[in-house]
Amino acid sequence: MLNAECPMPLRLGPQGLHKAFRITRSAFCLKRKKMELSKNYIPNEIEAKWYTHWLDKDYFSSKPDGREPYTVVIPPPNVTGVLHMGHCLNNTIQDILVRRARMHGKNACWVPGTDHASIATEAKVVHMLRERGITKSSLSRDEFLQYAWEWKEKYGGIILQQLKKIGCSLDWERTSFTMDPDYYESVIKVFVSLYEEGLIYRGKRMINWDVKALTALSDEEVIRKETQQKLYHLQYRLENADGSDTAEHVTIATVRPETIMGDTAICVHPNDERYKHIHGKFAIVPLINRRIPIITDEYVAMDFGTGALKVTPAHDMNDNQLGQKHGLEVVDIFNDDGTLNSAAEIYVGLDRFEARKKIVVQLEAEGYLVKTEDYTSEVGYSERTDAVVEPRLSLQWWVDMKKLSGPALDAVMNEEINFHPAKFKNLYRHWMENIKDWCISRQLWWGHRIPAYYAPDGSFAVAVSKDDALKQLQSSNSSLQSHDIRQDDDCLDTWFSSWLWPFEVFKGLSDPGNAEVEYYYPTNTLVTAPEIIFFWVARMIMAGKKFMGEKPFNDVYFTGIVRDKQGRKMSKSLGNSPDLLALIDQYGADAVRFGIMIASPAGNDILFDESSLEQGRNFNNKLWNALKLIKMWEGRQAETTPNPKQQTTNFAIEWFENRLNLVKSEVNEMMVQFRLSEALKTIYSLIWDDFCSWYLEWIKPGFEQPIDAAVYQKTLVYFEELMELLHPFMPFISEEIYHLLQDRKDDLCVKQMAALQSFDGSILEAGELLKQVISALRDARNKNQIKPKDPIKLHIQATAEESYRSIENILLKQVNAESIFYTAETVPNTIVVAVEKDKFFIETERQLDTATLQAELLKDLEHQKKFLETVLKKLGNERFVQNAKNEVIELERKKQADAEARIKTILESLQNLGE
RNA sequence: GGGAGCAUAGCUCAGCUGGUUUAGAGCAUCUGCCUUACAAGCAGAGGGUCCGCGGUUCGAACCCGUGUGCUCCCACCA
């Protein structure tokens, strides 16, 4: 395996990598002077060299000017993040769009940055402190934050450095962070203004509680997973209203027996015949003997479990609603960390799942457990800590989403913002139409602290500063002093800052109307994963509309989710996520970019397979070898002389030039439609098939022969143009080849692409015909076991002889013919090959295997006859002839003529064989 | 329970507005080549009930209906 040693350490701090690039580059330049082109392409040094060069030249930095901007803001990765496949896909796509825009005269601006990721970062810091023997609870808020910033400065943002390895052309001077001072200020401003408008409120509601992170979670942060559980059937003794024993029982089914101490009712369906006789009675909660009422509600499903439901308003979303409806008592039996509190009366201090085990044992021992069933249902887990989420009643801050969602929904539905692929519009609409209020408070220290200030009497004020808050509070209590009031301890949900990202990176809120935001906003394209369409995309649209009065972007490109070969999502816990940096070292960044792009149309999940990286590496190598071939000709140019071979090479040039123009238009069209992988495929095939396999072979001079100087110069131009097309996708090798082809002072990275040119269809057709002829003749050689080295004599019976005379040279070497003759008659004892209306007779020394040939011909004849039949049937159909478009009918006539000609040839050939 | 999407070669996928479709590409397979750019390569080949069924149409991989299978999203049946 070719695994060149990495010239630089893999993981470096923020400054290290750039430095490493510089050192490598100078070493490389020294070596370069006497360097021959290596056998295979070796990417590592070349990639480091060019990235440094581009940075030195400041190509990625953007300032407002007279050009049209092309703006992309990076979806800010977590500051704790490490580059993985998803990032690689996402950022490669952005880089392709940005580089292409840069080469098309736009002022391309791609803004990098990171997200403070409150839960993830706080968890990392807590972990780091624990290793040093420090507990969070022993620290003051300020002390903790000091450690957190220390951690952020030291380890945070590694991912941004890693993006350089894959070639991302980000404007590094614009690197933003969601907790930069200006940004922080804007987040607070937004909170205050939404509060003043009545769109933010404080309320006690059921929330999703993360018992590990000790914080509330928004609905979107809860992952529901199918979980194997047990459904326990528990018997509750019944009492009459007067307290006398009925000697009856009611059996309920529950998956959470540890919550029975929080039960405050048992509920049955009012129409359930089985339970009508117990309406109005009371049940006794086992183990703790609390007396609770039997209530009725249509909410209960009669056909599930036993049809009787225990109601625990403190620990279940539905039970809470039932509780409110029926005025039930709320008994909260859990502490913050998921252990039982004194309200539980028993097993106090024990973890909820430990308590469950013990309670089940006790219930069974005391005869309350009548049945246990296996049961699978969806359980909520914290996205960040994977703890089972505990529904909990709690006082939190909320955003009223109803008013914000309207304009954001419209913007997408009326295509002011375009989704690619459009299918995500439905998903978006569904969510927006059923939107719920957003819980934005988090019980964390790392993040934007909620700007609410409390007076000792519990009243509070929301303001951008403590002083402002004090003034507000003093209006009702003039004796209040600054030291009397206390700021809310909680932080805001991370998304409450990232929803401002597309404009706040240009200080759209902290410095309203500044020249930058006026120029760059709204941004052009957002590239992101469909997973965060609600978390982020929807909220950015709301924020853009609300705070800037304008959409945040024109287009949203949704990538697929990168999965492993078995279709599983890549995740840390599965360990199926490959080490991206190791892959880059092994295959090269261009190959990785190629591999991940070649099979990933917008919105389709991609099954990651290393073989596509191999394909990318092989493509690099192909390019490298084409370069070597052309470089061999550099010193062997001959002045143009009028000789018969001239015409041949003219044809090749003319054909490729037209082909290039055609493909350029095609690629352009695909790029406009965001069909990136198709565009890459098209370029790949243009280079490998048309340029290398056909064009270069057609113009290739004989062994140690000179090449026509004009042809050579044209070839350089074509190769450069191919590199131009390829550059956005594979920036490193294309830049390298651009410079190795000729001594260029400019750089491909900022080269402006020429306007599209028209192409001549008839030349392209002639080229296709030539390819067909060559392939057919080669196939005939193969089938007749003519060794590649054995030359043939070729007889051509053509409708237009001249067209072959002008390309004789190409034909001679492509099919290894020693001579070409033209004939009007069938040539006996030859292999006959028909292409369109022309016939080719291969004369060879070799004994022909007539039996095999005959069998082949008969098979073909059969096929052609069948085909002709279907065509004739179609043409015989009056309604077809009446209704179909003229071109379609013409085409069918052509098919008919071709098939008939072909059948005739086959018959002649069979006759020829018989002789 | 509600919604969305997908089903094309052994595998991964293209196939945009129904007609250049006699359905393509890469990988894998087979045959022949170490031809002085490239064996990480070259020249070829084989391989398909376009998930089943029904319909619309002169014409369907494509549109409609239906069945089956898979995936994802949303939702409070303990």
JSON list of C-alpha atoms (C1' of nucleotides) in Angstrom, two decimals, chain A residues 2 39-40 253-254 299-301 304 309 318 375 378 423 427 601 604 607 615 617-618 621-622 625-626 629 632 675 678 688 692 697 700 703 775 778-779 782 787 863 867 877 879-880 883-884 888 891 895, chain B residues 1-6 11-16 19-22 24-28 31-47 57-59 71-78:
[
{"chain": "A", "resi": 2, "resn": "LEU", "atom": "CA", "xyz": [1.18, 3.39, -0.87]},
{"chain": "A", "resi": 39, "resn": "LYS", "atom": "CA", "xyz": [5.52, 7.38, -10.81]},
{"chain": "A", "resi": 40, "resn": "ASN", "atom": "CA", "xyz": [2.31, 7.94, -8.90]},
{"chain": "A", "resi": 253, "resn": "ALA", "atom": "CA", "xyz": [-50.34, -1.90, 34.18]},
{"chain": "A", "resi": 254, "resn": "THR", "atom": "CA", "xyz": [-47.20, 0.20, 34.32]},
{"chain": "A", "resi": 299, "resn": "TYR", "atom": "CA", "xyz": [-58.38, 9.50, 27.56]},
{"chain": "A", "resi": 300, "resn": "VAL", "atom": "CA", "xyz": [-57.90, 5.96, 28.86]},
{"chain": "A", "resi": 301, "resn": "ALA", "atom": "CA", "xyz": [-57.65, 3.26, 26.24]},
{"chain": "A", "resi": 304, "resn": "PHE", "atom": "CA", "xyz": [-54.52, -1.39, 26.52]},
{"chain": "A", "resi": 309, "resn": "LEU", "atom": "CA", "xyz": [-54.30, 3.67, 34.50]},
{"chain": "A", "resi": 318, "resn": "ASN", "atom": "CA", "xyz": [-50.15, 12.91, 30.03]},
{"chain": "A", "resi": 375, "resn": "TYR", "atom": "CA", "xyz": [-43.09, -4.90, 26.35]},
{"chain": "A", "resi": 378, "resn": "GLU", "atom": "CA", "xyz": [-40.26, 4.21, 22.79]},
{"chain": "A", "resi": 423, "resn": "LYS", "atom": "CA", "xyz": [-39.19, 17.14, -0.65]},
{"chain": "A", "resi": 427, "resn": "LEU", "atom": "CA", "xyz": [-41.50, 18.07, 6.47]},
{"chain": "A", "resi": 601, "resn": "PRO", "atom": "CA", "xyz": [-26.96, 13.61, -4.53]},
{"chain": "A", "resi": 604, "resn": "ASN", "atom": "CA", "xyz": [-29.81, 11.05, -0.26]},
{"chain": "A", "resi": 607, "resn": "LEU", "atom": "CA", "xyz": [-23.38, 4.57, 2.38]},
{"chain": "A", "resi": 615, "resn": "GLN", "atom": "CA", "xyz": [-11.62, 5.44, -7.08]},
{"chain": "A", "resi": 617, "resn": "ARG", "atom": "CA", "xyz": [-7.10, 8.13, -5.64]},
{"chain": "A", "resi": 618, "resn": "ASN", "atom": "CA", "xyz": [-7.00, 6.29, -8.95]},
{"chain": "A", "resi": 621, "resn": "ASN", "atom": "CA", "xyz": [-3.23, 9.03, -10.55]},
{"chain": "A", "resi": 622, "resn": "LYS", "atom": "CA", "xyz": [-4.84, 9.08, -13.95]},
{"chain": "A", "resi": 625, "resn": "ASN", "atom": "CA", "xyz": [-0.09, 10.23, -15.67]},
{"chain": "A", "resi": 626, "resn": "ALA", "atom": "CA", "xyz": [-1.80, 12.29, -18.32]},
{"chain": "A", "resi": 629, "resn": "LEU", "atom": "CA", "xyz": [2.58, 11.96, -20.92]},
{"chain": "A", "resi": 632, "resn": "MET", "atom": "CA", "xyz": [7.19, 14.02, -22.26]},
{"chain": "A", "resi": 675, "resn": "ARG", "atom": "CA", "xyz": [-26.71, 18.36, -8.81]},
{"chain": "A", "resi": 678, "resn": "GLU", "atom": "CA", "xyz": [-23.70, 14.36, -11.28]},
{"chain": "A", "resi": 688, "resn": "TRP", "atom": "CA", "xyz": [-10.92, 9.83, -18.11]},
{"chain": "A", "resi": 692, "resn": "CYS", "atom": "CA", "xyz": [-7.34, 10.36, -21.76]},
{"chain": "A", "resi": 697, "resn": "GLU", "atom": "CA", "xyz": [-4.51, 8.43, -27.88]},
{"chain": "A", "resi": 700, "resn": "LYS", "atom": "CA", "xyz": [-0.22, 10.63, -29.43]},
{"chain": "A", "resi": 703, "resn": "PHE", "atom": "CA", "xyz": [7.40, 6.12, -30.37]},
{"chain": "A", "resi": 775, "resn": "SER", "atom": "CA", "xyz": [-14.84, -0.16, -30.47]},
{"chain": "A", "resi": 778, "resn": "ARG", "atom": "CA", "xyz": [-11.62, -3.96, -31.40]},
{"chain": "A", "resi": 779, "resn": "ASP", "atom": "CA", "xyz": [-14.47, -6.15, -30.28]},
{"chain": "A", "resi": 782, "resn": "ASN", "atom": "CA", "xyz": [-11.07, -9.77, -29.50]},
{"chain": "A", "resi": 787, "resn": "LYS", "atom": "CA", "xyz": [-3.62, -10.91, -30.63]},
{"chain": "A", "resi": 863, "resn": "HIS", "atom": "CA", "xyz": [-31.92, -9.73, -32.03]},
{"chain": "A", "resi": 867, "resn": "PHE", "atom": "CA", "xyz": [-36.07, -5.16, -32.77]},
{"chain": "A", "resi": 877, "resn": "ASN", "atom": "CA", "xyz": [-49.85, 2.07, -35.59]},
{"chain": "A", "resi": 879, "resn": "ARG", "atom": "CA", "xyz": [-52.52, 6.56, -33.83]},
{"chain": "A", "resi": 880, "resn": "PHE", "atom": "CA", "xyz": [-48.80, 6.69, -33.13]},
{"chain": "A", "resi": 883, "resn": "ASN", "atom": "CA", "xyz": [-50.09, 11.73, -32.25]},
{"chain": "A", "resi": 884, "resn": "ALA", "atom": "CA", "xyz": [-46.36, 11.46, -31.78]},
{"chain": "A", "resi": 888, "resn": "VAL", "atom": "CA", "xyz": [-40.03, 10.85, -32.50]},
{"chain": "A", "resi": 891, "resn": "LEU", "atom": "CA", "xyz": [-36.26, 8.59, -34.94]},
{"chain": "A", "resi": 895, "resn": "LYS", "atom": "CA", "xyz": [-34.20, 2.92, -36.21]},
{"chain": "B", "resi": 1, "resn": "G", "atom": "C1'", "xyz": [-51.41, 6.37, 15.40]},
{"chain": "B", "resi": 2, "resn": "G", "atom": "C1'", "xyz": [-50.14, 10.42, 11.63]},
{"chain": "B", "resi": 3, "resn": "G", "atom": "C1'", "xyz": [-46.85, 11.99, 7.72]},
{"chain": "B", "resi": 4, "resn": "A", "atom": "C1'", "xyz": [-42.88, 11.60, 4.17]},
{"chain": "B", "resi": 5, "resn": "G", "atom": "C1'", "xyz": [-39.58, 8.97, 1.22]},
{"chain": "B", "resi": 6, "resn": "C", "atom": "C1'", "xyz": [-37.50, 4.76, -1.16]},
{"chain": "B", "resi": 11, "resn": "C", "atom": "C1'", "xyz": [-23.20, -4.26, -4.47]},
{"chain": "B", "resi": 12, "resn": "U", "atom": "C1'", "xyz": [-23.73, 1.35, -4.35]},
{"chain": "B", "resi": 13, "resn": "C", "atom": "C1'", "xyz": [-26.45, 4.43, -7.17]},
{"chain": "B", "resi": 14, "resn": "A", "atom": "C1'", "xyz": [-27.79, 7.88, -11.94]},
{"chain": "B", "resi": 15, "resn": "G", "atom": "C1'", "xyz": [-31.88, 8.11, -15.12]},
{"chain": "B", "resi": 16, "resn": "C", "atom": "C1'", "xyz": [-34.30, 16.00, -14.64]},
{"chain": "B", "resi": 19, "resn": "G", "atom": "C1'", "xyz": [-40.65, 9.39, -26.81]},
{"chain": "B", "resi": 20, "resn": "U", "atom": "C1'", "xyz": [-32.19, 9.59, -29.09]},
{"chain": "B", "resi": 21, "resn": "U", "atom": "C1'", "xyz": [-33.90, 3.97, -23.62]},
{"chain": "B", "resi": 22, "resn": "U", "atom": "C1'", "xyz": [-32.22, -1.41, -27.90]},
{"chain": "B", "resi": 24, "resn": "G", "atom": "C1'", "xyz": [-26.59, 3.86, -17.86]},
{"chain": "B", "resi": 25, "resn": "A", "atom": "C1'", "xyz": [-22.08, 4.61, -14.29]},
{"chain": "B", "resi": 26, "resn": "G", "atom": "C1'", "xyz": [-18.63, 3.01, -10.50]},
{"chain": "B", "resi": 27, "resn": "C", "atom": "C1'", "xyz": [-17.27, -1.24, -7.82]},
{"chain": "B", "resi": 28, "resn": "A", "atom": "C1'", "xyz": [-17.30, -6.55, -8.29]},
{"chain": "B", "resi": 31, "resn": "U", "atom": "C1'", "xyz": [-11.55, -12.79, -21.37]},
{"chain": "B", "resi": 32, "resn": "G", "atom": "C1'", "xyz": [-7.10, -10.86, -23.54]},
{"chain": "B", "resi": 33, "resn": "C", "atom": "C1'", "xyz": [-2.90, -7.62, -22.76]},
{"chain": "B", "resi": 34, "resn": "C", "atom": "C1'", "xyz": [3.32, -5.97, -18.04]},
{"chain": "B", "resi": 35, "resn": "U", "atom": "C1'", "xyz": [1.64, -1.80, -25.76]},
{"chain": "B", "resi": 36, "resn": "U", "atom": "C1'", "xyz": [7.97, 3.00, -23.42]},
{"chain": "B", "resi": 37, "resn": "A", "atom": "C1'", "xyz": [1.62, 8.12, -19.28]},
{"chain": "B", "resi": 38, "resn": "C", "atom": "C1'", "xyz": [-0.85, 5.07, -16.02]},
{"chain": "B", "resi": 39, "resn": "A", "atom": "C1'", "xyz": [-1.52, -3.05, -13.78]},
{"chain": "B", "resi": 40, "resn": "A", "atom": "C1'", "xyz": [-4.15, 2.25, -8.73]},
{"chain": "B", "resi": 41, "resn": "G", "atom": "C1'", "xyz": [-3.58, 0.56, -15.87]},
{"chain": "B", "resi": 42, "resn": "C", "atom": "C1'", "xyz": [-5.29, -0.73, -21.18]},
{"chain": "B", "resi": 43, "resn": "A", "atom": "C1'", "xyz": [-8.78, -3.25, -24.75]},
{"chain": "B", "resi": 44, "resn": "G", "atom": "C1'", "xyz": [-13.20, -5.91, -24.59]},
{"chain": "B", "resi": 45, "resn": "A", "atom": "C1'", "xyz": [-17.35, -8.99, -22.60]},
{"chain": "B", "resi": 46, "resn": "G", "atom": "C1'", "xyz": [-21.26, -10.92, -19.62]},
{"chain": "B", "resi": 47, "resn": "G", "atom": "C1'", "xyz": [-24.92, -9.47, -16.26]},
{"chain": "B", "resi": 57, "resn": "U", "atom": "C1'", "xyz": [-51.70, 6.87, -22.91]},
{"chain": "B", "resi": 58, "resn": "C", "atom": "C1'", "xyz": [-50.36, 5.90, -29.79]},
{"chain": "B", "resi": 59, "resn": "G", "atom": "C1'", "xyz": [-46.24, 5.15, -26.19]},
{"chain": "B", "resi": 71, "resn": "U", "atom": "C1'", "xyz": [-36.15, 3.73, 5.75]},
{"chain": "B", "resi": 72, "resn": "C", "atom": "C1'", "xyz": [-36.93, 8.29, 8.09]},
{"chain": "B", "resi": 73, "resn": "C", "atom": "C1'", "xyz": [-39.72, 12.07, 10.67]},
{"chain": "B", "resi": 74, "resn": "C", "atom": "C1'", "xyz": [-43.62, 13.41, 14.03]},
{"chain": "B", "resi": 75, "resn": "A", "atom": "C1'", "xyz": [-47.01, 11.84, 18.13]},
{"chain": "B", "resi": 76, "resn": "C", "atom": "C1'", "xyz": [-48.65, 11.42, 25.31]},
{"chain": "B", "resi": 77, "resn": "C", "atom": "C1'", "xyz": [-51.55, 4.78, 24.91]},
{"chain": "B", "resi": 78, "resn": "A", "atom": "C1'", "xyz": [-49.66, 3.69, 30.58]}
]
